[in-house]
Every structure is written in structure tokens, then in C-alpha cells.
Amino acid sequence: MGYRRKIVVDDKAITEGAGLTLRQSLIPCLLVTILFFLWGFAYGLLDVLNSHFQSTLHISPSEASGLSAAYFGAYFLCPLTVSGWILRRFGFRVTFMTGLAILAVGCLLFWPSGTKSSFGGFCGSMFVVGAGLSTLETGADNFLSICGPPRYSEIRLNLAQGIQGVGSFVAPLLASRVFFAKTVDTAQGLKNVQWVYLGVACFVALLIILFFFAPMPEVTDADMNLQEVEVAGEEVGPFRKQYNLFLGVWSQFCYVGAQVAVANYFINFCEEAGYDKAFSSDLLAVGQGLYAFNRFLAAMLMTLKPFKPRFILGAYLGLCFVFGLAATLSHGHTSVALLILVLCFESACFATIFTLALRGLGRHTKIGGSMLVAAISGGAAIPPMTGAVATRTGNFHIAMAIPTAFYVLAWVFPVYANVWKGAVLDGHRDTDLNVSEGNTVRAEEKGVQGERVEVIREK
């Protein structure tokens, strides 16, 4: 079974997406993975810009967190409103092209912001960039979670997030070696920012053309409902009873906020521990490199039966708290090494929370995915708290206690997933549905749309 190129799709329609095999899903998943590198690069550059603007524009750490608040504030607004509606109404392809177009506009806005040396302008530009990236992520995270065999959901998203981590690794490295090598505290550094984002805008324009012409399948909520009936043997309950999703959203909000806070003030933390700004940026790149590597490692471990995603999530999130607390209570170079370990174990958390929270949603999958993307807005709430503590105390080690506390709050979801939801989550991981051509689920619609569909499983 193949799939046909579509521009838009009705979310209540049955498509070929219900029975995409591993082989059929490879090319579209690889294409979407390009987007992960794109916003990984944008996010990695944000961490360096945050520190750079503190020096160039003479603003406090709490004021500098306005960049994160603007960027992640868009995540709170878009997925639950415009982005989510576009995804459900028009499908993945239109969602990707819309997000790319908004992102290109946001990148172009950096030029006048740099010309005026306006921090408010940079915050506004970053909000538009966040709106574009949140729209992309509303589509891409959902797409990789559901495009292909259900058993590989966590693996697909963790691999793509690993590519995102590569982008986050490259961005601060380029920033310290190229963009701000000799202009880290000068106005020329702002000019470099303008050119960087102009280049990103041109690349994004090419991606819009690519996604318009590329053959891509669509996976609808109706398709996901068919899969859920096949895996679980029953219809999905009402949305208000999807407690696994709601706890996943809470965990995602707390975790992402803590992750962003650590990354935003990592360079300040290193400077406080005795390193200079350029080397601190290199250390951030090291941390982001370990972050990316460990995502690939976690995806590999998930291919082995004993390493269940819910186990990995509980262990990794718990270690984030342990090493975060140790970094807060220690000093000097040791504290930096411990904070790098926090970045390392953050690696698999986002993708695994996302995919585990989507398990079993069926016809509620896309709205559930939109809520999980909206939870990324934790990055707009927790970094300002951390910045406020750093500004008031003048100590970034003390300020790291804030994200460390939120790792504990995020741990509620893996506890629930392991203690109460383990059998259900493992059932989706153990199924062999859609793994090969000989074991797929297809639907043949009877009469008009919305009536009973017949599920055909080939063996």
C-alpha cells in the first residue's frame, strides 16, 4: 500500500495513514526531521543571545529572560488556537508550510531590531519566531509520534529530537567561534545576529517549496481511532477522562521550563564558577553535544525490550533532579561538571513525555498533541523566576534551585505512568501492528463519512 500526495485532508476521513508500515514512513519522517534541526539551531542560538544581550544592551538577567518569555509565550498561544486549528482542519502539510512562513517573517524582523539596537524589538521578533516554530512543532511532534508503526513512536521522536540536539550543539559553537568571536560585547555582534537570521529566513523559504512538492502522507484522528481500536480492542473514552494526557501536559510544562532555565543561565553559571564568557559558550556546546548524543543512545536503548520508555523517563528525570541539586550545592568547576550532567540526562525527557502522553488517545490525538506542544510554554514561566532570584541574590548557583525544584514536580507523570498506566503503555509498545506489509490495518469506508468503518487486518 502506498500513499498519495495531498494538499489538505479532512481530519474525519480515513486515509492511507492508518496503515503506514515502517518502510513507507521512513522518507516522510526523514523529511520532517529536517525541521527539528532548524528549531534546534534557533533554540541553541537563543541561549547565547540571552547572555550576549546582557552585556551589549546593559540589561539584568531577569530582563534578559524576556527573550525566553517572548519565544515560549508564543507556544502558550498558538498550539491551542491557530496552529491546532490548522492541523485539524487542513492537515500536516499546510501546518508545516504555515509554520515555515511565519518563521521566515520572524527571522526577517531581526534586521530592523538590530538596526535600532532595540531589546524590545528583539523580543517581538523572537515572539514571531516562536509562533512559527510552535506551529511547526504542533505538526512535527504529532507527525513523528503517529506516522508509522505504533511500537516505534518513542524511538522516532527521540531520534528526531537527537537531530534537534545537534542543531542546539552547533548553534552555540558557531556563536562563540564565528558570530561573536571578536565582537561578543560590541555593537558589531548585533549586526552578526541580523545576518544569521537573514540566512535562516532564506533557508526556510526553500523548505516551504520543498514541503509543497514533496509526497507526504496524512494521518488523521480517524486513522488513529482505527489503530487504537485494533491495539486496545475498544473505543477511546471521552476527552475529559484522559488523565494520562493531562499529567503528561503538566510534566511537560514543568520539565521544559526547568530545561530552558538551566540552558538560559548556563553561561552565567559558568562565569560565576570562574570561566570566561567564550569558554563558557564552548562548555554549553559540550553540554548540548552530550544532550544530543544521549538522545540517540536513549532511542537505541528503547529498541531493547527491557528498556521500556516509561522506565527511561523515570530514571532520566530523577537524575536531572539529583545532579541539579548537587550543582546548586557545590562550587567552582565541579558545579559546572554536575550541571553538564543535568543537560545530559534531560535528553530523552521531552520526546518520551510527549509520546507516552499521546498513547491511547485515538480520536483525541491531535488536540492532545497540541496541548503537549502548548506545555512548552513552561519556558516562558520558569526562566523569569530563575532570573529574578539571580538578580536579587547575585548568585546563579542559588538560582538553579528553581529549575531543580520543577524537575521534582515533573516527576509526577513518570510515577503515574509506571505505577498505574504501565500495562496500557506496554501494550502499545509491544504490538506488531503496521511493522510490515503483511500485518497492517486498513479501513474501507461504508457509505457516507462518519458511518461505521470496517477494519481489515492482513496477516
Short mmCIF file of C-alpha atoms in Angstrom, two decimals:
data_model
loop_
_atom_site.label_atom_id
_atom_site.label_comp_id
_atom_site.label_asym_id
_atom_site.label_seq_id
_atom_site.Cartn_x
_atom_site.Cartn_y
_atom_site.Cartn_z
CA MET A 1 0.00 0.00 0.00
CA GLY A 2 1.33 3.46 -0.90
CA TYR A 3 0.09 6.96 -0.25
CA ARG A 4 -0.98 9.82 -2.47
CA ARG A 5 0.17 13.43 -2.34
CA LYS A 6 -2.50 15.67 -0.78
CA ILE A 7 -2.52 19.38 -0.03
CA VAL A 8 -5.34 19.29 2.53
CA VAL A 9 -7.20 16.47 4.26
CA ASP A 10 -10.37 16.14 6.32
CA ASP A 11 -9.48 15.02 9.84
CA LYS A 12 -12.59 12.80 9.98
CA ALA A 13 -11.65 10.96 6.80
CA ILE A 14 -9.97 7.57 6.68
CA THR A 15 -6.64 7.75 4.81
CA GLU A 16 -3.71 5.51 3.98
CA GLY A 17 -2.10 6.86 7.17
CA ALA A 18 -3.91 4.26 9.26
CA GLY A 19 -1.71 1.51 7.86
CA LEU A 20 1.67 3.08 7.11
CA THR A 21 4.40 0.50 7.51
CA LEU A 22 7.92 1.07 8.74
CA ARG A 23 9.29 1.20 5.19
CA GLN A 24 6.60 3.59 3.94
CA SER A 25 7.09 6.01 6.84
CA LEU A 26 10.88 6.38 6.53
CA ILE A 27 11.09 9.10 3.84
CA PRO A 28 8.36 11.40 5.24
CA CYS A 29 9.80 11.04 8.75
CA LEU A 30 13.29 11.92 7.47
CA LEU A 31 11.86 14.96 5.69
CA VAL A 32 10.14 16.22 8.83
CA THR A 33 13.31 15.62 10.84
CA ILE A 34 14.94 18.49 8.89
CA LEU A 35 12.60 20.80 10.79
CA PHE A 36 13.93 19.55 14.11
CA PHE A 37 17.45 20.67 13.22
CA LEU A 38 16.06 24.06 12.24
CA TRP A 39 14.43 24.88 15.56
CA GLY A 40 17.24 23.17 17.48
CA PHE A 41 19.59 25.69 15.90
CA ALA A 42 17.23 28.59 16.74
CA TYR A 43 16.89 27.41 20.35
CA GLY A 44 20.66 26.89 20.78
CA LEU A 45 21.36 30.37 19.45
CA LEU A 46 18.80 31.81 21.88
CA ASP A 47 20.87 30.68 24.86
CA VAL A 48 23.93 32.56 23.59
CA LEU A 49 21.92 35.64 22.62
CA ASN A 50 20.48 35.78 26.13
CA SER A 51 23.94 36.16 27.66
CA HIS A 52 25.19 38.40 24.83
CA PHE A 53 22.35 40.91 25.21
CA GLN A 54 23.02 41.27 28.93
CA SER A 55 26.44 42.72 28.09
CA THR A 56 25.66 44.63 24.89
CA LEU A 57 22.36 46.22 25.93
CA HIS A 58 23.24 46.54 29.64
CA ILE A 59 20.24 44.66 30.99
CA SER A 60 19.83 42.47 34.06
CA PRO A 61 19.48 38.66 33.99
CA SER A 62 15.76 38.92 34.81
CA GLU A 63 15.26 41.39 31.94
CA ALA A 64 17.23 39.14 29.58
CA SER A 65 14.76 36.35 30.32
CA GLY A 66 12.31 38.44 28.28
CA LEU A 67 13.76 36.72 25.20
CA SER A 68 12.72 33.33 26.54
CA ALA A 69 9.38 34.68 27.70
CA ALA A 70 8.67 36.06 24.21
CA TYR A 71 9.83 32.90 22.45
CA PHE A 72 7.98 30.44 24.67
CA GLY A 73 4.99 32.71 25.20
CA ALA A 74 4.11 32.00 21.57
CA TYR A 75 3.97 28.32 22.49
CA PHE A 76 1.22 29.07 25.00
CA LEU A 77 -0.93 30.92 22.45
CA CYS A 78 -0.50 29.23 19.08
CA PRO A 79 -0.87 25.43 19.51
CA LEU A 80 -4.21 25.69 21.32
CA THR A 81 -5.61 28.26 18.87
CA VAL A 82 -4.46 28.91 15.30
CA SER A 83 -1.82 26.16 14.94
CA GLY A 84 -4.01 23.42 16.37
CA TRP A 85 -6.96 24.52 14.24
CA ILE A 86 -4.86 24.50 11.05
CA LEU A 87 -3.60 21.00 11.87
CA ARG A 88 -7.08 19.58 12.42
CA ARG A 89 -8.69 21.49 9.54
CA PHE A 90 -6.07 21.21 6.79
CA GLY A 91 -3.57 18.54 7.85
CA PHE A 92 0.16 18.28 8.36
CA ARG A 93 1.44 19.66 5.05
CA VAL A 94 -0.37 23.00 5.38
CA THR A 95 0.67 23.22 9.04
CA PHE A 96 4.34 22.80 8.09
CA MET A 97 4.18 25.41 5.33
CA THR A 98 2.32 27.90 7.55
CA GLY A 99 4.83 27.49 10.37
CA LEU A 100 7.76 27.95 7.99
CA ALA A 101 6.23 31.12 6.52
CA ILE A 102 5.72 32.66 9.98
CA LEU A 103 9.26 31.66 10.96
CA ALA A 104 10.69 33.38 7.87
CA VAL A 105 8.86 36.61 8.77
CA GLY A 106 10.19 36.44 12.34
CA CYS A 107 13.76 35.97 11.12
CA LEU A 108 13.46 38.97 8.79
CA LEU A 109 12.24 41.13 11.70
CA PHE A 110 15.63 40.74 13.36
CA TRP A 111 17.10 43.13 10.81
CA PRO A 112 15.22 46.30 11.91
CA SER A 113 15.56 45.22 15.56
CA GLY A 114 19.33 45.06 15.16
CA THR A 115 19.46 48.36 13.29
CA LYS A 116 17.69 50.09 16.20
CA SER A 117 19.56 48.07 18.87
CA SER A 118 16.13 47.56 20.42
CA PHE A 119 15.79 44.82 23.02
CA GLY A 120 12.00 45.19 22.79
CA GLY A 121 12.30 44.72 19.03
CA PHE A 122 14.34 41.56 19.56
CA CYS A 123 11.70 40.25 21.97
CA GLY A 124 8.97 40.96 19.40
CA SER A 125 10.99 39.25 16.66
CA MET A 126 11.58 36.28 18.93
CA PHE A 127 7.83 36.04 19.61
CA VAL A 128 7.14 35.75 15.87
CA VAL A 129 9.93 33.16 15.55
CA GLY A 130 8.35 31.26 18.45
CA ALA A 131 4.94 31.45 16.75
CA GLY A 132 6.42 29.89 13.61
CA LEU A 133 8.35 27.20 15.46
CA SER A 134 5.40 26.34 17.73
CA THR A 135 3.24 25.88 14.63
CA LEU A 136 5.91 23.62 13.13
CA GLU A 137 6.21 21.68 16.35
CA THR A 138 2.45 21.27 16.63
CA GLY A 139 2.65 19.40 13.36
CA ALA A 140 6.07 17.73 13.56
CA ASP A 141 5.92 16.23 17.07
CA ASN A 142 2.48 14.83 16.32
CA PHE A 143 3.54 13.55 12.90
CA LEU A 144 6.57 11.61 14.10
CA SER A 145 4.63 10.20 17.04
CA ILE A 146 1.93 8.67 14.82
CA CYS A 147 3.50 8.20 11.34
CA GLY A 148 4.39 4.53 11.15
CA PRO A 149 4.17 1.51 13.47
CA PRO A 150 2.90 2.43 16.97
CA ARG A 151 5.62 0.39 18.68
CA TYR A 152 8.36 2.73 17.38
CA SER A 153 6.72 6.00 18.42
CA GLU A 154 9.18 6.89 21.20
CA ILE A 155 12.15 5.83 19.07
CA ARG A 156 11.13 8.01 16.10
CA LEU A 157 10.65 11.14 18.17
CA ASN A 158 13.81 10.63 20.23
CA LEU A 159 15.90 10.21 17.06
CA ALA A 160 14.41 13.39 15.58
CA GLN A 161 14.95 15.20 18.87
CA GLY A 162 18.55 13.98 18.68
CA ILE A 163 18.87 15.82 15.36
CA GLN A 164 17.37 18.86 17.10
CA GLY A 165 20.05 18.44 19.75
CA VAL A 166 22.71 18.53 17.03
CA GLY A 167 21.30 21.92 15.99
CA SER A 168 21.42 23.10 19.59
CA PHE A 169 25.03 21.89 19.77
CA VAL A 170 26.11 23.62 16.55
CA ALA A 171 24.47 26.98 17.36
CA PRO A 172 26.47 28.00 20.47
CA LEU A 173 29.65 26.60 18.93
CA LEU A 174 29.22 28.75 15.82
CA ALA A 175 28.24 31.70 18.00
CA SER A 176 31.45 31.56 20.03
CA ARG A 177 33.76 30.70 17.11
CA VAL A 178 32.23 32.73 14.27
CA PHE A 179 29.37 35.12 15.06
CA PHE A 180 30.75 36.63 18.28
CA ALA A 181 34.39 35.52 18.13
CA LYS A 182 35.76 39.08 18.30
CA THR A 183 32.56 41.04 18.83
CA VAL A 184 31.00 39.37 21.85
CA ASP A 185 30.47 42.65 23.70
CA THR A 186 30.27 45.11 20.80
CA ALA A 187 27.56 46.53 18.57
CA GLN A 188 29.00 44.53 15.66
CA GLY A 189 27.72 41.43 17.43
CA LEU A 190 24.17 42.66 16.87
CA LYS A 191 24.93 43.10 13.17
CA ASN A 192 26.08 39.48 13.08
CA VAL A 193 22.74 38.44 14.58
CA GLN A 194 20.96 40.20 11.71
CA TRP A 195 22.92 38.31 9.07
CA VAL A 196 22.48 34.96 10.81
CA TYR A 197 18.71 35.26 10.89
CA LEU A 198 18.61 36.57 7.30
CA GLY A 199 20.38 33.37 6.25
CA VAL A 200 17.91 31.28 8.24
CA ALA A 201 15.00 33.08 6.54
CA CYS A 202 16.37 32.20 3.09
CA PHE A 203 16.80 28.54 4.08
CA VAL A 204 13.25 28.45 5.44
CA ALA A 205 11.87 29.83 2.16
CA LEU A 206 13.45 26.88 0.33
CA LEU A 207 11.86 24.45 2.81
CA ILE A 208 8.39 25.88 2.08
CA ILE A 209 8.84 24.96 -1.58
CA LEU A 210 10.15 21.52 -0.62
CA PHE A 211 7.16 20.71 1.59
CA PHE A 212 4.73 21.89 -1.07
CA PHE A 213 6.00 19.45 -3.70
CA ALA A 214 7.22 16.53 -1.57
CA PRO A 215 4.99 13.42 -1.40
CA MET A 216 3.82 13.11 2.21
CA PRO A 217 1.12 11.00 3.84
CA GLU A 218 -1.55 12.44 6.09
CA VAL A 219 -2.55 10.76 9.34
CA THR A 220 -5.95 11.83 10.67
CA ASP A 221 -7.65 11.41 14.03
CA ALA A 222 -9.94 8.92 12.30
CA ASP A 223 -6.87 6.88 11.35
CA MET A 224 -5.60 6.98 14.92
CA ASN A 225 -9.00 5.86 16.19
CA LEU A 226 -8.80 2.80 13.93
CA GLN A 227 -5.35 1.96 15.25
CA GLU A 228 -6.49 2.33 18.85
CA VAL A 229 -9.45 0.00 18.32
CA GLU A 230 -7.08 -2.56 16.83
CA VAL A 231 -4.47 -2.27 19.62
CA ALA A 232 -6.71 -1.86 22.66
CA GLY A 233 -9.82 -3.64 21.36
CA GLU A 234 -12.19 -0.84 22.37
CA GLU A 235 -13.19 2.73 21.59
CA VAL A 236 -11.44 5.62 23.33
CA GLY A 237 -13.33 7.22 26.21
CA PRO A 238 -14.34 10.88 26.46
CA PHE A 239 -11.62 13.52 26.39
CA ARG A 240 -12.26 14.63 29.97
CA LYS A 241 -11.10 11.22 31.24
CA GLN A 242 -7.70 11.22 29.53
CA TYR A 243 -5.76 11.59 32.78
CA ASN A 244 -2.57 10.22 31.26
CA LEU A 245 -2.58 13.15 28.82
CA PHE A 246 -3.32 15.78 31.47
CA LEU A 247 -0.49 14.62 33.73
CA GLY A 248 1.79 14.50 30.68
CA VAL A 249 0.94 18.13 29.89
CA TRP A 250 1.74 19.15 33.48
CA SER A 251 5.03 17.24 33.39
CA GLN A 252 5.97 18.76 30.04
CA PHE A 253 5.28 22.28 31.33
CA CYS A 254 7.49 21.79 34.40
CA TYR A 255 10.24 19.93 32.59
CA VAL A 256 10.61 22.31 29.63
CA GLY A 257 10.57 25.33 31.93
CA ALA A 258 13.36 23.80 34.02
CA GLN A 259 15.36 22.81 30.92
CA VAL A 260 15.13 26.31 29.43
CA ALA A 261 16.09 27.95 32.73
CA VAL A 262 19.21 25.79 33.02
CA ALA A 263 20.25 26.49 29.42
CA ASN A 264 19.49 30.24 29.61
CA TYR A 265 21.71 30.81 32.64
CA PHE A 266 24.31 28.12 31.99
CA ILE A 267 26.86 30.64 30.69
CA ASN A 268 26.29 32.94 33.70
CA PHE A 269 26.64 29.91 35.98
CA CYS A 270 29.98 29.01 34.35
CA GLU A 271 31.30 32.58 34.62
CA GLU A 272 30.40 32.57 38.30
CA ALA A 273 32.38 29.33 38.63
CA GLY A 274 35.49 31.01 37.18
CA TYR A 275 35.33 30.55 33.39
CA ASP A 276 35.37 33.36 30.81
CA LYS A 277 32.41 34.01 28.50
CA ALA A 278 33.89 32.44 25.34
CA PHE A 279 34.90 29.23 27.12
CA SER A 280 31.54 29.14 28.90
CA SER A 281 29.87 29.17 25.49
CA ASP A 282 32.08 26.23 24.48
CA LEU A 283 31.05 24.38 27.64
CA LEU A 284 27.41 24.97 26.71
CA ALA A 285 28.18 23.40 23.34
CA VAL A 286 29.72 20.41 25.15
CA GLY A 287 26.60 20.06 27.27
CA GLN A 288 24.35 20.32 24.22
CA GLY A 289 26.53 17.76 22.43
CA LEU A 290 26.09 15.26 25.28
CA TYR A 291 22.39 16.14 25.26
CA ALA A 292 22.13 15.21 21.57
CA PHE A 293 24.27 12.07 21.91
CA ASN A 294 22.23 10.78 24.83
CA ARG A 295 19.01 11.17 22.82
CA PHE A 296 20.41 8.80 20.20
CA LEU A 297 21.58 6.48 22.99
CA ALA A 298 18.14 6.50 24.62
CA ALA A 299 16.48 5.73 21.27
CA MET A 300 18.86 2.79 20.82
CA LEU A 301 18.13 1.50 24.32
CA MET A 302 14.39 1.67 23.62
CA THR A 303 14.83 -0.87 20.84
CA LEU A 304 15.75 -3.39 23.55
CA LYS A 305 12.79 -4.96 25.34
CA PRO A 306 13.98 -4.46 28.96
CA PHE A 307 14.44 -0.70 28.45
CA LYS A 308 10.84 0.44 28.40
CA PRO A 309 10.30 4.15 27.64
CA ARG A 310 8.46 4.67 30.93
CA PHE A 311 11.48 3.27 32.82
CA ILE A 312 13.91 5.51 30.95
CA LEU A 313 11.77 8.60 31.56
CA GLY A 314 11.56 7.95 35.31
CA ALA A 315 15.31 7.36 35.59
CA TYR A 316 16.41 10.30 33.43
CA LEU A 317 14.08 12.83 35.04
CA GLY A 318 15.11 11.65 38.50
CA LEU A 319 18.79 12.07 37.63
CA CYS A 320 18.11 15.62 36.41
CA PHE A 321 16.97 16.45 39.94
CA VAL A 322 19.89 14.64 41.62
CA PHE A 323 22.59 16.37 39.56
CA GLY A 324 20.74 19.71 39.59
CA LEU A 325 20.66 19.66 43.39
CA ALA A 326 24.33 18.69 43.53
CA ALA A 327 25.27 21.53 41.15
CA THR A 328 23.32 24.03 43.26
CA LEU A 329 25.06 22.97 46.47
CA SER A 330 28.62 22.78 45.06
CA HIS A 331 31.07 25.39 43.80
CA GLY A 332 33.73 26.01 41.15
CA HIS A 333 34.48 23.71 38.26
CA THR A 334 32.79 20.74 39.96
CA SER A 335 29.45 22.51 39.91
CA VAL A 336 29.79 23.12 36.15
CA ALA A 337 30.51 19.43 35.52
CA LEU A 338 27.41 18.50 37.52
CA LEU A 339 25.26 20.97 35.59
CA ILE A 340 26.53 19.49 32.31
CA LEU A 341 25.29 16.12 33.56
CA VAL A 342 21.86 17.71 34.03
CA LEU A 343 21.89 18.67 30.34
CA CYS A 344 22.94 15.13 29.50
CA PHE A 345 20.01 13.47 31.30
CA GLU A 346 17.46 15.98 30.07
CA SER A 347 17.97 14.40 26.66
CA ALA A 348 15.19 11.82 26.37
CA CYS A 349 12.65 13.52 28.63
CA PHE A 350 10.73 15.74 26.20
CA ALA A 351 10.18 13.17 23.45
CA THR A 352 9.32 10.39 25.89
CA ILE A 353 6.83 12.52 27.84
CA PHE A 354 5.23 13.54 24.55
CA THR A 355 4.82 10.06 23.10
CA LEU A 356 3.77 8.36 26.34
CA ALA A 357 1.14 11.05 26.95
CA LEU A 358 -0.25 10.51 23.40
CA ARG A 359 -0.61 6.76 23.86
CA GLY A 360 -4.21 5.57 23.65
CA LEU A 361 -5.79 8.90 22.69
CA GLY A 362 -7.24 7.67 19.40
CA ARG A 363 -9.59 10.32 18.00
CA HIS A 364 -8.25 12.85 20.56
CA THR A 365 -4.65 12.55 19.29
CA LYS A 366 -4.24 15.91 17.55
CA ILE A 367 -5.83 18.02 20.28
CA GLY A 368 -3.73 16.10 22.81
CA GLY A 369 -0.60 16.80 20.80
CA SER A 370 -1.50 20.49 20.60
CA MET A 371 -1.81 20.62 24.40
CA LEU A 372 1.57 18.96 24.83
CA VAL A 373 3.20 21.48 22.49
CA ALA A 374 1.46 24.32 24.34
CA ALA A 375 3.02 22.97 27.54
CA ILE A 376 6.40 24.03 26.13
CA SER A 377 5.29 27.49 27.30
CA GLY A 378 6.78 26.50 30.64
CA GLY A 379 9.87 28.04 29.10
CA ALA A 380 8.17 31.43 29.46
CA ALA A 381 7.34 30.99 33.15
CA ILE A 382 10.23 29.32 34.94
CA PRO A 383 13.28 31.16 33.48
CA PRO A 384 11.94 34.56 34.68
CA MET A 385 11.62 33.08 38.18
CA THR A 386 15.22 31.87 37.96
CA GLY A 387 16.38 35.24 36.60
CA ALA A 388 14.57 37.10 39.37
CA VAL A 389 16.32 35.02 42.05
CA ALA A 390 19.69 35.55 40.30
CA THR A 391 19.12 39.31 40.13
CA ARG A 392 18.03 39.57 43.75
CA THR A 393 20.76 37.35 45.24
CA GLY A 394 23.51 37.98 42.68
CA ASN A 395 24.18 34.23 42.76
CA PHE A 396 23.39 31.92 39.84
CA HIS A 397 24.15 28.80 41.85
CA ILE A 398 21.34 29.65 44.26
CA ALA A 399 19.06 30.49 41.32
CA MET A 400 19.50 26.96 39.90
CA ALA A 401 17.43 25.68 42.82
CA ILE A 402 14.34 26.92 40.95
CA PRO A 403 14.60 24.61 37.90
CA THR A 404 15.79 21.80 40.16
CA ALA A 405 12.52 22.01 42.11
CA PHE A 406 10.50 21.80 38.89
CA TYR A 407 12.22 18.54 37.91
CA VAL A 408 10.59 17.06 41.00
CA LEU A 409 7.16 18.40 40.00
CA ALA A 410 7.60 16.97 36.50
CA TRP A 411 8.33 13.54 38.01
CA VAL A 412 4.63 13.09 38.80
CA PHE A 413 3.92 11.81 35.29
CA PRO A 414 6.53 9.02 35.10
CA VAL A 415 5.39 7.85 38.55
CA TYR A 416 1.78 7.66 37.28
CA ALA A 417 2.88 6.02 34.02
CA ASN A 418 4.88 3.31 35.81
CA VAL A 419 2.54 2.58 38.70
CA TRP A 420 -0.94 2.93 37.20
CA LYS A 421 -0.61 3.02 33.41
CA GLY A 422 2.20 0.55 32.75
CA ALA A 423 0.14 -2.26 31.20
CA VAL A 424 -1.64 0.06 28.76
CA LEU A 425 1.56 1.80 27.65
CA ASP A 426 3.39 -1.50 27.23
CA GLY A 427 0.53 -2.85 25.11
CA HIS A 428 1.10 -0.12 22.54
CA ARG A 429 4.85 -0.72 22.58
CA ASP A 430 4.54 -4.50 22.19
CA THR A 431 2.08 -4.51 19.27
CA ASP A 432 3.39 -5.54 15.85
CA LEU A 433 0.73 -3.54 14.02
CA ASN A 434 1.99 -1.91 10.77
CA VAL A 435 5.54 -3.17 11.26
CA SER A 436 5.47 -4.93 7.89
CA GLU A 437 3.30 -5.13 4.77
CA GLY A 438 1.78 -8.40 5.93
CA ASN A 439 0.45 -7.02 9.21
CA THR A 440 -1.30 -3.72 8.57
CA VAL A 441 -4.62 -2.15 9.40
CA ARG A 442 -6.69 -0.69 6.58
CA ALA A 443 -10.14 0.80 6.51
CA GLU A 444 -12.78 0.66 3.84
CA GLU A 445 -15.42 3.26 4.35
CA LYS A 446 -19.04 2.16 4.12
CA GLY A 447 -21.40 4.74 2.72
CA VAL A 448 -21.05 8.36 3.79
CA GLN A 449 -18.32 9.73 6.02
CA GLY A 450 -18.78 9.17 9.71
CA GLU A 451 -20.62 5.85 9.44
CA ARG A 452 -19.21 2.54 10.61
CA VAL A 453 -15.88 1.54 9.07
CA GLU A 454 -14.61 -1.97 8.54
CA VAL A 455 -11.14 -2.76 9.85
CA ILE A 456 -9.15 -5.21 7.76
CA ARG A 457 -6.01 -6.66 9.25
CA GLU A 458 -3.76 -8.56 6.88
CA LYS A 459 -1.67 -11.42 8.24
#
